[in-house]
PDB file of C-alpha atoms in Angstrom:
ATOM      1  CA  MET A1016     122.995-189.444  32.132  1.00 81.00           C
ATOM      2  CA  ARG A1017     126.559-190.569  31.447  1.00 87.00           C
ATOM      3  CA  LEU A1018     128.298-193.132  33.632  1.00 89.00           C
ATOM      4  CA  CYS A1019     130.728-190.527  34.986  1.00 90.00           C
ATOM      5  CA  GLU A1020     127.774-188.392  36.172  1.00 93.00           C
ATOM      6  CA  ALA A1021     126.134-191.123  38.268  1.00 94.00           C
ATOM      7  CA  LYS A1022     126.016-190.939  42.045  1.00 94.00           C
ATOM      8  CA  ARG A1023     126.526-194.729  42.155  1.00 96.00           C
ATOM      9  CA  LEU A1024     126.965-197.613  39.715  1.00 96.00           C
ATOM     10  CA  ILE A1025     124.892-200.640  40.724  1.00 97.00           C
ATOM     11  CA  PHE A1026     125.631-203.960  39.025  1.00 97.00           C
ATOM     12  CA  ILE A1027     123.013-206.701  39.024  1.00 96.00           C
ATOM     13  CA  ILE A1028     124.287-210.092  37.836  1.00 95.00           C
ATOM     14  CA  PRO A1029     122.929-213.654  38.262  1.00 92.00           C
ATOM     15  CA  PHE A1030     126.236-215.255  39.383  1.00 90.00           C
ATOM     16  CA  TYR A1031     129.937-214.634  39.784  1.00 90.00           C
ATOM     17  CA  HIS A1032     132.234-217.223  38.201  1.00 83.00           C
ATOM     18  CA  ASP A1033     135.148-216.283  35.943  1.00 76.00           C
ATOM     19  CA  GLY A1034     133.582-215.555  32.574  1.00 78.00           C
ATOM     20  CA  GLY A1035     132.839-212.672  30.256  1.00 79.00           C
ATOM     21  CA  VAL A1036     130.169-211.049  32.430  1.00 83.00           C
ATOM     22  CA  GLU A1037     132.558-210.874  35.372  1.00 86.00           C
ATOM     23  CA  VAL A1038     135.358-209.369  33.249  1.00 83.00           C
ATOM     24  CA  TRP A1039     132.882-206.871  31.805  1.00 84.00           C
ATOM     25  CA  MET A1040     131.785-205.816  35.315  1.00 88.00           C
ATOM     26  CA  ARG A1041     135.358-205.488  36.601  1.00 89.00           C
ATOM     27  CA  ASN A1042     136.430-203.376  33.605  1.00 87.00           C
ATOM     28  CA  ILE A1043     133.582-200.904  34.123  1.00 90.00           C
ATOM     29  CA  ALA A1044     134.252-200.772  37.873  1.00 91.00           C
ATOM     30  CA  TYR A1045     137.968-200.028  37.371  1.00 91.00           C
ATOM     31  CA  ALA A1046     137.166-197.341  34.798  1.00 91.00           C
ATOM     32  CA  PHE A1047     135.335-195.250  37.415  1.00 93.00           C
ATOM     33  CA  PRO A1048     137.476-195.467  40.577  1.00 93.00           C
ATOM     34  CA  ASN A1049     135.915-192.424  42.270  1.00 94.00           C
ATOM     35  CA  ILE A1050     132.288-193.515  42.005  1.00 96.00           C
ATOM     36  CA  GLU A1051     130.684-195.721  44.650  1.00 96.00           C
ATOM     37  CA  LYS A1052     129.743-199.152  43.320  1.00 96.00           C
ATOM     38  CA  ILE A1053     127.410-201.904  44.519  1.00 96.00           C
ATOM     39  CA  ALA A1054     127.497-205.410  43.031  1.00 95.00           C
ATOM     40  CA  ILE A1055     124.264-207.313  43.715  1.00 96.00           C
ATOM     41  CA  ILE A1056     124.709-210.998  42.921  1.00 96.00           C
ATOM     42  CA  HIS A1057     121.520-213.069  43.031  1.00 94.00           C
ATOM     43  CA  GLY A1058     123.096-216.486  42.536  1.00 92.00           C
ATOM     44  CA  PRO A1059     126.189-218.634  43.150  1.00 91.00           C
ATOM     45  CA  ILE A1060     129.626-217.114  43.722  1.00 90.00           C
ATOM     46  CA  THR A1061     132.345-219.604  42.784  1.00 86.00           C
ATOM     47  CA  ASN A1062     135.275-217.182  42.483  1.00 84.00           C
ATOM     48  CA  PRO A1063     136.325-214.441  44.906  1.00 84.00           C
ATOM     49  CA  LEU A1064     135.710-210.890  43.749  1.00 83.00           C
ATOM     50  CA  ASP A1065     138.662-208.620  43.097  1.00 83.00           C
ATOM     51  CA  LYS A1066     139.334-206.814  46.392  1.00 83.00           C
ATOM     52  CA  ASN A1067     141.333-204.124  44.578  1.00 88.00           C
ATOM     53  CA  ILE A1068     138.252-202.603  42.940  1.00 89.00           C
ATOM     54  CA  PRO A1069     137.848-199.202  44.645  1.00 89.00           C
ATOM     55  CA  LEU A1070     134.612-198.260  46.448  1.00 91.00           C
ATOM     56  CA  LEU A1071     132.934-201.615  45.761  1.00 92.00           C
ATOM     57  CA  ASN A1072     130.317-203.052  48.094  1.00 93.00           C
ATOM     58  CA  VAL A1073     129.214-206.652  47.354  1.00 93.00           C
ATOM     59  CA  VAL A1074     125.726-207.878  48.269  1.00 95.00           C
ATOM     60  CA  SER A1075     124.836-211.553  47.835  1.00 94.00           C
ATOM     61  CA  ILE A1076     121.122-212.427  47.822  1.00 95.00           C
ATOM     62  CA  GLU A1077     118.751-215.231  46.852  1.00 92.00           C
ATOM     63  CA  ASN A1078     117.464-215.408  43.292  1.00 91.00           C
ATOM     64  CA  SER A1079     114.305-213.455  44.078  1.00 91.00           C
ATOM     65  CA  ILE A1080     112.876-210.169  42.808  1.00 94.00           C
ATOM     66  CA  VAL A1081     111.490-209.603  46.318  1.00 95.00           C
ATOM     67  CA  GLN A1082     115.021-209.788  47.776  1.00 95.00           C
ATOM     68  CA  LEU A1083     116.370-207.528  45.037  1.00 96.00           C
ATOM     69  CA  ASN A1084     113.603-204.999  45.692  1.00 96.00           C
ATOM     70  CA  LYS A1085     114.479-205.047  49.408  1.00 96.00           C
ATOM     71  CA  VAL A1086     118.204-204.401  48.751  1.00 96.00           C
ATOM     72  CA  LEU A1087     117.488-201.517  46.360  1.00 96.00           C
ATOM     73  CA  LYS A1088     115.144-199.981  48.920  1.00 96.00           C
ATOM     74  CA  GLU A1089     117.725-200.334  51.724  1.00 96.00           C
ATOM     75  CA  HIS A1090     120.324-198.540  49.609  1.00 96.00           C
ATOM     76  CA  ARG A1091     117.801-195.847  48.585  1.00 95.00           C
ATOM     77  CA  VAL A1092     118.419-196.297  44.880  1.00 95.00           C
ATOM     78  CA  SER A1093     117.065-193.379  42.824  1.00 95.00           C
ATOM     79  CA  ASN A1094     117.248-191.599  39.471  1.00 94.00           C
ATOM     80  CA  LYS A1095     120.716-190.344  40.436  1.00 95.00           C
ATOM     81  CA  ASP A1096     122.051-193.913  40.157  1.00 96.00           C
ATOM     82  CA  ILE A1097     122.812-196.027  37.100  1.00 96.00           C
ATOM     83  CA  VAL A1098     121.940-199.708  37.308  1.00 97.00           C
ATOM     84  CA  ILE A1099     123.850-202.021  34.962  1.00 96.00           C
ATOM     85  CA  SER A1100     122.453-205.533  34.546  1.00 95.00           C
ATOM     86  CA  ALA A1101     123.729-208.501  32.579  1.00 91.00           C
ATOM     87  CA  LEU A1102     121.997-211.583  31.156  1.00 86.00           C
ATOM     88  CA  THR A1103     118.263-212.195  30.912  1.00 84.00           C
ATOM     89  CA  PRO A1104     117.386-213.145  34.534  1.00 87.00           C
ATOM     90  CA  SER A1105     118.995-209.963  35.883  1.00 93.00           C
ATOM     91  CA  ASN A1106     117.748-207.792  33.030  1.00 92.00           C
ATOM     92  CA  PHE A1107     114.099-208.733  33.516  1.00 90.00           C
ATOM     93  CA  LYS A1108     114.235-208.134  37.284  1.00 93.00           C
ATOM     94  CA  ALA A1109     115.934-204.758  36.776  1.00 95.00           C
ATOM     95  CA  ILE A1110     113.427-203.661  34.126  1.00 93.00           C
ATOM     96  CA  LEU A1111     110.481-204.488  36.394  1.00 93.00           C
ATOM     97  CA  LEU A1112     112.020-202.625  39.351  1.00 96.00           C
ATOM     98  CA  LYS A1113     112.956-199.606  37.220  1.00 95.00           C
ATOM     99  CA  LYS A1114     109.294-198.586  37.303  1.00 90.00           C
ATOM    100  CA  ILE A1115     109.431-198.358  41.108  1.00 94.00           C
ATOM    101  CA  PHE A1116     112.843-196.784  41.731  1.00 95.00           C
ATOM    102  CA  LYS A1117     113.087-194.626  38.559  1.00 94.00           C
ATOM    103  CA  PHE A1118     116.821-195.394  38.149  1.00 95.00           C
ATOM    104  CA  ASN A1119     118.679-195.187  34.860  1.00 96.00           C
ATOM    105  CA  LEU A1120     119.115-198.694  33.470  1.00 96.00           C
ATOM    106  CA  ILE A1121     121.660-200.194  31.097  1.00 94.00           C
ATOM    107  CA  THR A1122     120.739-203.768  30.177  1.00 93.00           C
ATOM    108  CA  SER A1123     123.065-206.042  28.245  1.00 89.00           C
ATOM    109  CA  LEU A1124     122.559-209.202  26.277  1.00 82.00           C
ATOM    110  CA  HIS A1125     125.388-211.519  25.245  1.00 80.00           C
ATOM    111  CA  ILE A1126     123.541-214.627  24.006  1.00 76.00           C
ATOM    112  CA  SER A1127     121.053-215.224  21.184  1.00 73.00           C
ATOM    113  CA  ILE A1128     117.460-215.737  22.357  1.00 66.00           C
ATOM    114  CA  LYS A1129     117.527-219.097  20.565  1.00 65.00           C
ATOM    115  CA  ARG A1130     119.941-220.291  23.267  1.00 63.00           C
ATOM    116  CA  GLN A1131     118.016-218.913  26.261  1.00 61.00           C
ATOM    117  CA  ARG A1132     117.221-222.244  27.922  1.00 56.00           C
ATOM    118  CA  HIS A1133     115.435-220.879  30.983  1.00 51.00           C
ATOM    119  CA  GLU A1134     112.575-219.730  28.695  1.00 49.00           C
ATOM    120  CA  SER A1135     112.540-222.871  26.541  1.00 50.00           C
ATOM    121  CA  PHE A1136     108.846-223.438  27.312  1.00 48.00           C
ATOM    122  CA  LEU A1137     108.000-220.354  25.233  1.00 55.00           C
ATOM    123  CA  LYS A1138     107.778-220.585  21.460  1.00 61.00           C
ATOM    124  CA  PRO A1139     110.520-218.537  19.737  1.00 60.00           C
ATOM    125  CA  ILE A1140     108.020-216.110  18.165  1.00 61.00           C
ATOM    126  CA  ILE A1141     106.410-215.386  21.580  1.00 62.00           C
ATOM    127  CA  ARG A1142     109.812-215.074  23.216  1.00 64.00           C
ATOM    128  CA  LYS A1143     110.931-212.640  20.530  1.00 65.00           C
ATOM    129  CA  TYR A1144     108.071-210.200  21.146  1.00 69.00           C
ATOM    130  CA  LEU A1145     108.279-210.535  24.934  1.00 70.00           C
ATOM    131  CA  TYR A1146     111.927-209.517  24.720  1.00 72.00           C
ATOM    132  CA  LYS A1147     111.063-206.473  22.626  1.00 71.00           C
ATOM    133  CA  ILE A1148     108.404-205.333  25.101  1.00 74.00           C
ATOM    134  CA  PHE A1149     110.680-205.800  28.108  1.00 79.00           C
ATOM    135  CA  TYR A1150     113.900-204.373  26.698  1.00 81.00           C
ATOM    136  CA  TYR A1151     112.185-201.314  25.251  1.00 81.00           C
ATOM    137  CA  ASN A1152     111.966-200.061  28.862  1.00 85.00           C
ATOM    138  CA  SER A1153     115.758-199.935  29.235  1.00 89.00           C
ATOM    139  CA  THR A1154     117.403-196.515  29.267  1.00 91.00           C
ATOM    140  CA  LYS A1155     120.208-198.004  27.139  1.00 90.00           C
ATOM    141  CA  MET A1156     120.577-201.451  25.618  1.00 87.00           C
ATOM    142  CA  LEU A1157     123.955-203.067  25.020  1.00 88.00           C
ATOM    143  CA  THR A1158     124.568-206.041  22.706  1.00 85.00           C
ATOM    144  CA  VAL A1159     127.813-207.740  21.699  1.00 84.00           C
ATOM    145  CA  SER A1160     127.035-207.947  17.966  1.00 83.00           C
ATOM    146  CA  LYS A1161     124.982-206.317  15.210  1.00 82.00           C
ATOM    147  CA  GLY A1162     123.460-209.723  14.495  1.00 80.00           C
ATOM    148  CA  LEU A1163     122.028-209.905  17.998  1.00 79.00           C
ATOM    149  CA  GLN A1164     120.586-206.425  17.538  1.00 77.00           C
ATOM    150  CA  LYS A1165     118.736-207.435  14.391  1.00 76.00           C
ATOM    151  CA  GLU A1166     117.516-210.694  15.877  1.00 72.00           C
ATOM    152  CA  ILE A1167     115.207-209.290  18.496  1.00 64.00           C
ATOM    153  CA  PHE A1168     115.165-205.537  18.843  1.00 60.00           C
ATOM    154  CA  ARG A1169     113.113-202.807  17.280  1.00 56.00           C
ATOM    155  CA  PHE A1170     114.754-200.251  19.514  1.00 53.00           C
ATOM    156  CA  LYS A1171     115.487-196.530  19.345  1.00 57.00           C
ATOM    157  CA  LYS A1172     118.829-196.428  17.552  1.00 64.00           C
ATOM    158  CA  LYS A1173     120.247-193.713  19.810  1.00 70.00           C
ATOM    159  CA  ASN A1174     119.638-195.958  22.843  1.00 79.00           C
ATOM    160  CA  LEU A1175     121.095-199.103  21.304  1.00 82.00           C
ATOM    161  CA  ILE A1176     124.830-199.766  21.600  1.00 84.00           C
ATOM    162  CA  THR A1177     126.969-202.571  20.181  1.00 85.00           C
ATOM    163  CA  ILE A1178     130.338-203.291  21.789  1.00 82.00           C
ATOM    164  CA  TYR A1179     132.113-206.367  20.481  1.00 81.00           C
ATOM    165  CA  ASN A1180     133.989-208.616  22.873  1.00 74.00           C
ATOM    166  CA  PRO A1181     137.663-207.593  22.841  1.00 68.00           C
ATOM    167  CA  VAL A1182     140.557-209.801  21.820  1.00 67.00           C
ATOM    168  CA  THR A1183     144.047-209.221  23.245  1.00 63.00           C
ATOM    169  CA  THR A1184     145.957-209.732  20.009  1.00 65.00           C
ATOM    170  CA  LEU A1185     149.431-209.181  21.505  1.00 67.00           C
ATOM    171  CA  LYS A1186     149.135-212.436  23.473  1.00 63.00           C
ATOM    172  CA  PHE A1187     148.839-214.250  20.139  1.00 61.00           C
ATOM    173  CA  ILE A1188     151.313-212.199  18.126  1.00 63.00           C
ATOM    174  CA  GLN A1189     154.119-212.528  20.691  1.00 64.00           C
ATOM    175  CA  LYS A1190     153.848-216.317  20.876  1.00 64.00           C
ATOM    176  CA  PRO A1191     156.194-218.266  18.577  1.00 65.00           C
ATOM    177  CA  LYS A1192     154.352-219.848  15.686  1.00 66.00           C
ATOM    178  CA  PRO A1193     154.069-223.618  16.118  1.00 63.00           C
ATOM    179  CA  LYS A1194     155.476-225.864  13.411  1.00 68.00           C
ATOM    180  CA  ILE A1195     152.560-227.542  11.696  1.00 63.00           C
ATOM    181  CA  LYS A1196     153.395-230.696   9.793  1.00 66.00           C
ATOM    182  CA  ASP A1197     149.862-231.454   8.691  1.00 66.00           C
ATOM    183  CA  ARG A1198     148.378-228.679   6.571  1.00 72.00           C
ATOM    184  CA  LYS A1199     144.762-229.730   7.094  1.00 81.00           C
ATOM    185  CA  PRO A1200     142.357-226.878   7.976  1.00 86.00           C
ATOM    186  CA  ILE A1201     141.992-226.226  11.711  1.00 86.00           C
ATOM    187  CA  VAL A1202     138.748-225.271  13.446  1.00 90.00           C
ATOM    188  CA  LEU A1203     139.700-223.423  16.629  1.00 90.00           C
ATOM    189  CA  GLY A1204     137.404-222.909  19.617  1.00 90.00           C
ATOM    190  CA  CYS A1205     138.527-220.951  22.708  1.00 86.00           C
ATOM    191  CA  GLY A1206     136.655-220.330  25.951  1.00 83.00           C
ATOM    192  CA  ARG A1207     135.371-221.780  29.193  1.00 82.00           C
ATOM    193  CA  LEU A1208     134.269-225.382  28.784  1.00 88.00           C
ATOM    194  CA  GLU A1209     130.755-224.709  30.045  1.00 83.00           C
ATOM    195  CA  ASN A1210     127.319-225.430  28.672  1.00 81.00           C
ATOM    196  CA  GLN A1211     126.544-221.890  27.503  1.00 75.00           C
ATOM    197  CA  LYS A1212     129.662-221.736  25.316  1.00 83.00           C
ATOM    198  CA  GLY A1213     128.269-224.339  22.919  1.00 85.00           C
ATOM    199  CA  PHE A1214     131.339-226.538  22.368  1.00 91.00           C
ATOM    200  CA  GLU A1215     129.173-229.672  22.135  1.00 91.00           C
ATOM    201  CA  ARG A1216     127.242-227.968  19.345  1.00 90.00           C
ATOM    202  CA  LEU A1217     130.533-227.075  17.616  1.00 92.00           C
ATOM    203  CA  ILE A1218     131.661-230.722  17.673  1.00 93.00           C
ATOM    204  CA  LYS A1219     128.302-231.945  16.314  1.00 93.00           C
ATOM    205  CA  ALA A1220     128.349-229.294  13.584  1.00 92.00           C
ATOM    206  CA  CYS A1221     131.873-230.286  12.538  1.00 92.00           C
ATOM    207  CA  ALA A1222     130.813-233.943  12.359  1.00 92.00           C
ATOM    208  CA  ILE A1223     127.943-232.989  10.034  1.00 93.00           C
ATOM    209  CA  VAL A1224     130.249-230.930   7.788  1.00 91.00           C
ATOM    210  CA  LYS A1225     132.816-233.732   7.643  1.00 89.00           C
ATOM    211  CA  LYS A1226     130.214-236.334   6.714  1.00 90.00           C
ATOM    212  CA  LYS A1227     128.332-234.180   4.197  1.00 91.00           C
ATOM    213  CA  TYR A1228     131.309-232.649   2.357  1.00 90.00           C
ATOM    214  CA  ASN A1229     134.024-235.228   3.084  1.00 89.00           C
ATOM    215  CA  ILE A1230     136.404-232.530   4.306  1.00 87.00           C
ATOM    216  CA  LYS A1231     139.399-233.464   6.427  1.00 86.00           C
ATOM    217  CA  PHE A1232     140.129-231.016   9.208  1.00 88.00           C
ATOM    218  CA  THR A1233     141.154-230.850  12.861  1.00 88.00           C
ATOM    219  CA  ILE A1234     139.200-229.362  15.770  1.00 90.00           C
ATOM    220  CA  ASN A1235     141.285-227.689  18.469  1.00 90.00           C
ATOM    221  CA  ILE A1236     139.428-226.604  21.599  1.00 91.00           C
ATOM    222  CA  ILE A1237     141.352-224.520  24.129  1.00 88.00           C
ATOM    223  CA  GLY A1238     139.981-223.894  27.598  1.00 86.00           C
ATOM    224  CA  ASP A1239     139.028-225.422  30.920  1.00 85.00           C
ATOM    225  CA  GLY A1240     135.794-226.028  32.796  1.00 83.00           C
ATOM    226  CA  SER A1241     133.260-228.530  34.098  1.00 84.00           C
ATOM    227  CA  LEU A1242     132.679-230.125  30.663  1.00 88.00           C
ATOM    228  CA  LYS A1243     136.336-230.966  30.011  1.00 88.00           C
ATOM    229  CA  GLU A1244     136.074-234.722  30.696  1.00 88.00           C
ATOM    230  CA  LYS A1245     132.802-234.981  28.773  1.00 88.00           C
ATOM    231  CA  LEU A1246     134.207-233.243  25.685  1.00 87.00           C
ATOM    232  CA  ILE A1247     137.341-235.409  25.713  1.00 80.00           C
TER     233      ILE A1247
END
């Protein structure tokens, strides 16, 4: 079933802040203005949702598969609906409930399993095979890079999709080029200053490179978030 053929699009996400997952959800929602949409958020909401998204119903619940099961049952979710989940906590809940409700499921993964901290008690080799078993039950699987595909999935190729994160190049091209006096190489990092973005790891990696190879360069980090003071 294609997205345009669905009776409803049902998003399941673990939080709503102002990051990539939220942009991804909004873009899909805007692309199908005539289809009813339900956003089920089983975690904190720190930013208001866009009220201009047509036919969108927002449901906020506790982080519980029991609560999610209850909401899906109340809305009579069926094989005429497409459920779209993002990030591991939501993906695993959706995959388990797919067996009950028989809906079509698109799961997406944006982060390497090596950085999945909520399963840190599992050894990487065990985690790798658990992921394969779980994600094989998705109707479609979306990743943001070919590298992430190869890392964990032995999946049917026709059901596996890679869509790279977009970059709005015009915003960079139209800006006047700054005058750079120092011609040292620049390492540039852009994004939300949050734990999952790995800026602390970037700084540590640059320190290792500088010490090992005696290379002079500058690190420029552009963004805002809860780690700003710590990174400074």
